[in-house]
CSV table of C-alpha atoms in Angstrom, one decimal:
chain,number,residue,atom,x,y,z
Z,1,MET,CA,0.0,0.0,0.0
Z,2,SER,CA,1.5,3.3,-1.1
Z,3,LYS,CA,2.0,6.1,1.5
Z,4,SER,CA,0.3,9.5,0.7
Z,5,ALA,CA,2.6,12.6,0.5
Z,6,ASP,CA,2.1,15.6,2.8
Z,7,ALA,CA,1.3,18.8,0.8
Z,8,ASN,CA,3.0,21.0,3.4
Z,9,ASP,CA,6.2,19.1,3.5
Z,10,TYR,CA,8.9,21.2,1.8
Z,11,SER,CA,11.8,19.0,2.6
Z,12,ARG,CA,11.6,17.5,-0.8
Z,13,PHE,CA,12.7,20.8,-2.4
Z,14,LYS,CA,15.9,21.2,-0.3
Z,15,ASP,CA,18.1,19.7,-3.0
Z,16,ILE,CA,16.8,22.0,-5.8
Z,17,VAL,CA,19.5,24.7,-6.7
Z,18,ASP,CA,18.9,28.1,-8.3
Z,19,SER,CA,19.2,28.4,-12.0
Z,20,ASP,CA,21.9,30.5,-13.7
Z,21,GLU,CA,19.5,33.3,-14.5
Z,22,GLU,CA,18.4,33.7,-10.9
Z,23,LYS,CA,22.1,33.7,-9.8
Z,24,ASP,CA,22.9,36.5,-12.3
Z,25,ALA,CA,19.9,38.6,-11.2
Z,26,ALA,CA,20.9,38.2,-7.5
Z,27,ALA,CA,24.5,39.2,-8.2
Z,28,SER,CA,23.5,42.3,-10.2
Z,29,THR,CA,21.1,43.4,-7.4
Z,30,SER,CA,23.7,43.0,-4.7
Z,31,LYS,CA,26.2,45.0,-6.9
Z,32,LYS,CA,23.7,47.9,-7.4
Z,33,ALA,CA,23.1,48.0,-3.6
Z,34,ALA,CA,26.8,48.1,-2.9
Z,35,ASN,CA,27.3,51.0,-5.4
Z,36,THR,CA,24.3,52.8,-3.9
Z,37,ALA,CA,25.7,52.4,-0.4
Z,38,VAL,CA,29.1,53.7,-1.5
Z,39,SER,CA,28.1,56.7,-3.6
Z,40,SER,CA,25.4,59.2,-2.4
Z,41,PRO,CA,23.9,62.1,-4.2
Z,42,CYS,CA,24.9,65.7,-3.5
Z,43,ARG,CA,22.6,67.3,-1.0
Z,44,ASN,CA,22.7,70.7,-2.9
Z,45,CYS,CA,22.7,69.9,-6.6
Z,46,SER,CA,21.7,66.1,-6.4
Z,47,LYS,CA,24.6,65.0,-8.5
Z,48,ALA,CA,25.6,61.4,-8.1
Z,49,ASP,CA,28.9,60.1,-6.7
Z,50,ALA,CA,29.2,62.9,-4.0
Z,51,LYS,CA,32.2,62.1,-1.8
Z,52,LEU,CA,32.6,65.3,0.3
Z,53,LYS,CA,30.9,64.7,3.7
Z,54,CYS,CA,29.9,67.2,6.4
Z,55,SER,CA,32.7,67.4,9.0
Z,56,ILE,CA,30.1,67.5,11.9
Z,57,CYS,CA,27.3,65.0,11.2
Z,58,LYS,CA,29.3,62.8,8.7
Z,59,LYS,CA,26.0,62.2,6.9
Z,60,ALA,CA,25.4,64.9,4.4
Z,61,THR,CA,27.4,64.5,1.1
Z,62,TYR,CA,28.4,67.1,-1.4
Z,63,CYS,CA,30.1,67.1,-4.8
Z,64,ASN,CA,32.3,70.1,-4.1
Z,65,ARG,CA,33.0,72.8,-1.5
Z,66,GLN,CA,30.8,75.4,-3.2
Z,67,CYS,CA,27.7,73.1,-2.8
Z,68,GLN,CA,28.5,72.6,0.8
Z,69,THR,CA,28.8,76.3,1.4
Z,70,GLY,CA,25.6,77.1,-0.4
Z,71,ASP,CA,23.6,74.4,1.6
Z,72,TRP,CA,25.1,75.3,5.0
Z,73,THR,CA,22.4,77.9,5.7
Z,74,TYR,CA,19.8,75.1,5.6
Z,75,HIS,CA,21.8,72.2,6.8
Z,76,ARG,CA,23.0,73.9,9.9
Z,77,ARG,CA,19.5,73.7,11.4
Z,78,ILE,CA,19.6,69.9,11.5
Z,79,CYS,CA,23.3,69.2,11.6
Z,80,LYS,CA,24.2,67.4,14.8
Z,81,LYS,CA,27.3,65.6,15.9
Z,82,PRO,CA,26.8,61.9,16.1
Z,83,GLU,CA,26.8,60.4,19.6
Z,84,ASP,CA,29.6,58.2,20.7
Z,85,LYS,CA,28.7,54.5,20.9
Z,86,THR,CA,30.5,54.1,24.2
Z,87,LYS,CA,28.5,56.9,25.8
Z,88,ALA,CA,25.2,55.6,24.4
Z,89,ASP,CA,26.0,52.2,25.9
Z,90,ASP,CA,26.8,53.7,29.3
Z,91,ALA,CA,23.6,55.7,29.2
Z,92,ALA,CA,21.6,52.6,28.4
Z,93,ARG,CA,23.2,50.8,31.3
Z,94,SER,CA,22.5,53.6,33.7
Z,95,LYS,CA,18.8,53.6,32.9
Z,96,PRO,CA,16.6,51.8,35.5
Z,97,ARG,CA,15.4,48.4,34.5
Z,98,THR,CA,11.7,47.8,33.8
Z,99,VAL,CA,9.4,46.1,36.3
Z,100,GLU,CA,9.6,42.8,34.4
Z,101,GLY,CA,13.4,42.9,34.4
Z,102,ALA,CA,13.5,43.9,38.0
Z,103,ALA,CA,11.2,41.1,39.0
Z,104,ALA,CA,13.2,38.6,37.0
Z,105,ALA,CA,16.4,39.9,38.6
Z,106,ALA,CA,14.8,39.8,42.0
Z,107,SER,CA,13.7,36.2,41.6
Z,108,GLY,CA,17.1,35.3,40.3
Z,109,SER,CA,19.0,36.9,43.2
Z,110,SER,CA,16.5,36.1,46.0
Z,111,SER,CA,18.7,33.3,47.3
Z,112,SER,CA,21.8,35.5,47.5
Z,113,THR,CA,19.8,38.4,49.1
Z,114,SER,CA,18.4,36.1,51.8
Z,115,SER,CA,21.9,34.8,52.6
Z,116,ARG,CA,23.2,38.4,52.9
Z,117,ALA,CA,20.3,39.4,55.1
Z,118,THR,CA,21.1,36.7,57.5
Z,119,THR,CA,24.8,37.7,57.8
Z,120,LYS,CA,24.2,41.5,57.8
Z,121,ALA,CA,23.4,42.9,61.2
Z,122,THR,CA,20.3,45.0,61.5
Z,123,LYS,CA,20.6,48.7,62.5
Z,124,PRO,CA,19.3,49.7,65.9
Z,125,VAL,CA,16.1,51.9,65.7
Z,126,ARG,CA,16.4,55.3,67.4
Z,127,ARG,CA,13.8,55.9,70.0
Z,128,ASP,CA,14.5,59.4,71.3
Z,129,VAL,CA,11.8,61.0,73.5
Z,130,VAL,CA,11.2,64.7,72.7
Z,131,LYS,CA,10.6,66.7,75.8
Z,132,GLU,CA,8.5,69.9,75.7
Z,133,ASP,CA,10.2,73.1,76.4
Z,134,GLU,CA,8.8,75.3,79.1
Z,135,ASP,CA,8.9,78.3,76.8
Z,136,LEU,CA,6.7,76.7,74.2
Z,137,GLU,CA,3.6,77.4,76.3
Z,138,ASN,CA,3.1,80.8,74.7
Z,139,ALA,CA,5.0,80.1,71.5
Z,140,ARG,CA,3.5,81.6,68.4
Z,141,GLY,CA,1.7,79.0,66.3
Z,142,TYR,CA,3.2,75.9,67.9
Z,143,LYS,CA,1.0,74.8,70.8
Z,144,ASN,CA,-2.2,76.9,70.7
Z,145,GLY,CA,-2.2,77.2,66.9
Z,146,MET,CA,-2.8,81.0,67.0
Z,147,PRO,CA,-0.5,83.9,66.0
Z,148,TYR,CA,1.3,86.0,68.6
Z,149,PHE,CA,-1.3,88.8,68.6
Z,150,HIS,CA,-4.2,86.4,69.1
Z,151,ARG,CA,-2.9,84.4,72.0
Z,152,GLU,CA,-4.4,84.5,75.4
Z,153,GLN,CA,-2.7,86.7,77.9
Z,154,SER,CA,-1.9,85.6,81.4
Z,155,GLU,CA,-3.2,87.4,84.5
Z,156,HIS,CA,0.2,88.9,85.1
Z,157,GLU,CA,0.3,90.4,81.6
Z,158,LYS,CA,-3.2,91.7,82.0
Z,159,SER,CA,-2.3,93.4,85.3
Z,160,LEU,CA,0.8,95.0,83.6
Z,161,ILE,CA,-1.2,96.3,80.6
Z,162,GLY,CA,-4.2,97.5,82.6
Z,163,ASP,CA,-7.6,98.6,81.1
Z,164,ILE,CA,-6.9,99.7,77.6
Z,165,ALA,CA,-10.4,99.4,76.2
Z,166,PRO,CA,-11.6,102.6,74.5
Z,167,LYS,CA,-14.0,104.7,76.5
Z,168,LYS,CA,-16.5,107.3,75.3
Z,169,ILE,CA,-15.8,110.9,76.5
Z,170,GLU,CA,-18.9,112.3,78.0
Z,171,VAL,CA,-17.6,115.7,79.1
Z,172,GLU,CA,-16.9,118.3,76.4
Z,173,PRO,CA,-13.4,119.6,76.5
Z,174,THR,CA,-13.1,123.1,77.8
Z,175,LEU,CA,-11.5,125.7,75.5
Z,176,ALA,CA,-8.1,126.9,76.5
Z,177,ALA,CA,-8.0,130.4,77.7
Z,178,ALA,CA,-6.6,132.9,75.2
Z,179,PRO,CA,-3.0,133.9,76.1
Z,180,SER,CA,-2.5,137.3,77.5
Z,181,ALA,CA,-1.1,139.9,75.2
Z,182,THR,CA,2.6,140.4,76.1
Z,183,HIS,CA,3.7,142.1,72.9
Z,184,ASP,CA,4.7,145.8,72.5
Z,185,GLY,CA,2.4,146.4,69.5
Z,186,SER,CA,-1.0,147.9,69.2
Z,187,ALA,CA,-4.1,146.5,70.7
Z,188,TRP,CA,-5.4,145.2,67.4
Z,189,ASN,CA,-2.1,143.4,66.8
Z,190,THR,CA,-2.7,140.5,69.2
Z,191,ALA,CA,-0.7,138.1,67.0
Z,192,GLY,CA,2.4,140.2,67.3
Z,193,THR,CA,3.0,140.5,63.6
Z,194,PHE,CA,4.9,143.2,61.8
Z,195,GLU,CA,3.8,146.7,62.6
Z,196,GLN,CA,5.3,150.1,61.7
Z,197,ARG,CA,4.6,153.6,62.8
Z,198,ASP,CA,6.2,156.7,61.3
Z,199,PHE,CA,7.9,159.2,63.7
Z,200,THR,CA,9.9,161.2,61.1
Z,201,THR,CA,8.2,164.5,61.8
Z,202,TRP,CA,8.6,164.2,65.6
Z,203,ALA,CA,12.3,163.1,65.2
Z,204,THR,CA,13.1,166.0,62.9
Z,205,ASP,CA,11.5,168.6,65.2
Z,206,ARG,CA,13.2,167.1,68.2
Z,207,LEU,CA,16.7,167.1,66.6
Z,208,LYS,CA,16.3,170.8,65.6
Z,209,ALA,CA,15.3,171.7,69.1
Z,210,LEU,CA,18.1,169.8,70.9
Z,211,LEU,CA,20.9,170.7,68.5
Z,212,GLY,CA,20.1,174.3,67.8
Z,213,ASN,CA,22.1,177.1,69.5
Z,214,VAL,CA,24.6,174.8,71.2
Z,215,GLU,CA,27.3,176.8,73.0
Z,216,VAL,CA,30.5,175.4,74.5
Z,217,THR,CA,33.8,176.7,75.8
Z,218,ALA,CA,37.0,174.8,75.3
Z,219,ARG,CA,40.7,175.6,74.8
Z,220,SER,CA,40.1,179.4,75.4
Z,221,PHE,CA,37.5,179.3,72.6
Z,222,THR,CA,33.8,179.9,73.0
Z,223,ILE,CA,32.0,178.1,70.1
Z,224,ARG,CA,28.3,178.8,69.5
Z,225,GLY,CA,26.2,176.7,67.2
Z,226,GLY,CA,23.5,177.9,64.9
Z,227,ASN,CA,20.3,176.2,63.6
Z,228,VAL,CA,20.2,172.7,62.2
Z,229,LYS,CA,20.0,172.8,58.4
Z,230,ASP,CA,19.6,170.4,55.5
Z,231,VAL,CA,17.9,167.7,57.6
Z,232,LYS,CA,17.3,164.5,55.6
Z,233,GLY,CA,16.2,161.1,56.8
Z,234,ASP,CA,13.3,159.2,58.5
Z,235,ALA,CA,12.4,157.6,61.8
Z,236,SER,CA,9.9,154.8,62.5
Z,237,VAL,CA,9.0,152.4,65.3
Z,238,CYS,CA,8.5,148.8,64.1
Z,239,VAL,CA,7.1,145.9,66.0
Z,240,VAL,CA,8.8,142.6,64.9
Z,241,ARG,CA,7.7,139.4,66.7
Z,242,GLY,CA,6.1,141.3,69.5
Z,243,LYS,CA,9.2,143.5,70.2
Z,244,LYS,CA,9.7,147.2,69.3
Z,245,ARG,CA,12.5,148.3,67.1
Z,246,PHE,CA,13.4,152.0,67.1
Z,247,LEU,CA,14.8,152.9,63.7
Z,248,PHE,CA,16.1,156.2,62.5
Z,249,ASP,CA,18.6,157.5,59.9
Z,250,PHE,CA,19.4,161.2,59.5
Z,251,GLU,CA,22.0,163.5,58.1
Z,252,PHE,CA,22.2,167.3,58.7
Z,253,ASN,CA,24.6,170.3,59.1
Z,254,ILE,CA,25.2,172.6,62.0
Z,255,GLU,CA,27.0,175.9,61.5
Z,256,TRP,CA,29.3,177.2,64.3
Z,257,THR,CA,31.1,180.4,65.0
Z,258,VAL,CA,33.9,181.3,67.5
Z,259,VAL,CA,32.8,184.2,69.8
Z,260,GLY,CA,35.2,187.1,70.4
Z,261,LYS,CA,37.7,186.2,67.7
Z,262,ASP,CA,38.3,187.3,64.1
Z,263,GLY,CA,35.2,185.6,62.7
Z,264,TYR,CA,36.4,182.0,62.7
Z,265,ASN,CA,33.5,179.8,61.6
Z,266,GLY,CA,32.6,176.6,59.8
Z,267,LYS,CA,30.2,173.7,59.7
Z,268,LEU,CA,29.8,170.4,61.5
Z,269,LEU,CA,28.8,167.8,58.9
Z,270,CYS,CA,26.8,165.0,60.5
Z,271,HIS,CA,26.3,162.0,58.2
Z,272,ASP,CA,24.8,158.7,58.9
Z,273,ILE,CA,23.2,159.5,62.3
Z,274,SER,CA,21.4,156.2,62.7
Z,275,ASN,CA,20.1,153.8,65.4
Z,276,ASP,CA,23.2,151.6,65.1
Z,277,GLY,CA,25.3,154.2,67.0
Z,278,ASP,CA,28.1,154.3,64.4
Z,279,TYR,CA,28.0,158.1,63.6
Z,280,GLU,CA,30.0,159.8,60.9
Z,281,ILE,CA,30.9,163.4,61.7
Z,282,ALA,CA,33.3,165.8,59.9
Z,283,VAL,CA,34.4,169.4,60.4
Z,284,GLN,CA,34.5,172.0,57.6
Z,285,TYR,CA,36.3,175.3,58.1
Z,286,LYS,CA,35.3,178.4,56.3
Z,287,LYS,CA,37.8,180.6,58.1
Z,288,LYS,CA,40.5,179.5,60.5
Z,289,PRO,CA,43.6,181.0,62.2
Z,290,SER,CA,46.8,181.4,60.1
Z,291,ASP,CA,49.0,180.5,63.1
Z,292,ALA,CA,49.6,176.8,63.2
Z,293,LEU,CA,49.5,176.5,67.0
Z,294,GLU,CA,46.2,178.5,67.2
Z,295,SER,CA,44.8,176.5,64.4
Z,296,LYS,CA,45.6,173.3,66.3
Z,297,GLU,CA,43.9,174.6,69.4
Z,298,LEU,CA,40.8,175.5,67.4
Z,299,ALA,CA,40.6,172.1,65.9
Z,300,ALA,CA,40.8,170.5,69.4
Z,301,ALA,CA,38.0,172.9,70.6
Z,302,VAL,CA,35.7,172.1,67.7
Z,303,ASN,CA,36.4,168.4,67.0
Z,304,GLY,CA,37.6,167.1,70.4
Z,305,GLN,CA,36.6,163.6,71.5
Z,306,ALA,CA,36.3,164.4,75.2
Z,307,GLU,CA,35.5,168.1,75.0
Z,308,GLY,CA,34.5,170.8,72.5
Z,309,PHE,CA,31.7,171.4,70.2
Z,310,ARG,CA,31.5,167.9,68.7
Z,311,HIS,CA,31.3,166.3,72.1
Z,312,ALA,CA,28.4,168.6,73.1
Z,313,VAL,CA,26.5,167.7,69.9
Z,314,LEU,CA,27.0,163.9,70.6
Z,315,ALA,CA,25.6,164.4,74.1
Z,316,ARG,CA,22.5,166.1,72.6
Z,317,ILE,CA,22.1,163.2,70.1
Z,318,ALA,CA,22.3,160.7,73.0
Z,319,THR,CA,19.5,162.6,74.7
Z,320,PHE,CA,17.4,162.4,71.5
Z,321,VAL,CA,17.9,158.6,71.4
Z,322,THR,CA,16.8,158.2,75.0
Z,323,GLU,CA,13.6,160.2,74.5
Z,324,TYR,CA,12.9,158.4,71.2
Z,325,GLN,CA,13.2,154.9,72.8
Z,326,ALA,CA,10.8,156.0,75.6
Z,327,LEU,CA,7.9,156.5,73.2
């Protein structure tokens, strides 16, 4: 009885070899693939057999340097230096293993781990007891859970602070009495602001009355003064910050004559007669002695510091200042 052949049994074709045509076709295909792998087209102009490669990525090929320069504007965006194989392998090793791999490794090394666990001494567990500090009773936000300004105060603290609750004022505050007027100004000027009163007329008349007809004897000369002439200036009393200021500034001339002599005469020029007390007085001679010694004696009698006509005039001016400040 003949045995039936299995249709799916391909072992019967194992001794069949390829024909010559199939061998030639396979050889040509492998040759073309090799040529394609060796030569690549230019990335810029697409010409075949481009042998110039990019020095960075080692992938882009060009037929010449000009094509590489022209394509660099676009190629630089994707150009990347190839990673080192050793670094890639190290990075792959450093990555954590998957769960399946870890489980497999764990099952494989369970025996070794158990043996190590038996030999390795267990670490002692620390059991420190934390004691509460006495200062933590009123600590902010630790024990009572409230901030500092909301914590409860002790009786001692309340006694120190006292009653600080706001209270309503029932009695209306009394108005402070107006301060008494202690200024030197007028009655209407209670604030003591600037105030000025003119006394020019009074001062002019008083100077003429005091300095007119002054007569003095000194150094065997009798000198008689005349009327005050060419009076110029002003006088005023000012109130500044509640205090009086007596201000005046005058200039005038006084004619003088020597009695019983050969008509010696002249003028006493009084300039800058003011309240600061720094007076400027000069003597002018219209006629004076020809003798030098007599002329010197006359000068001492008219313009002497401790005696003479000028000294008498200064005394009258001091009287005027005293009367003026008494107003």
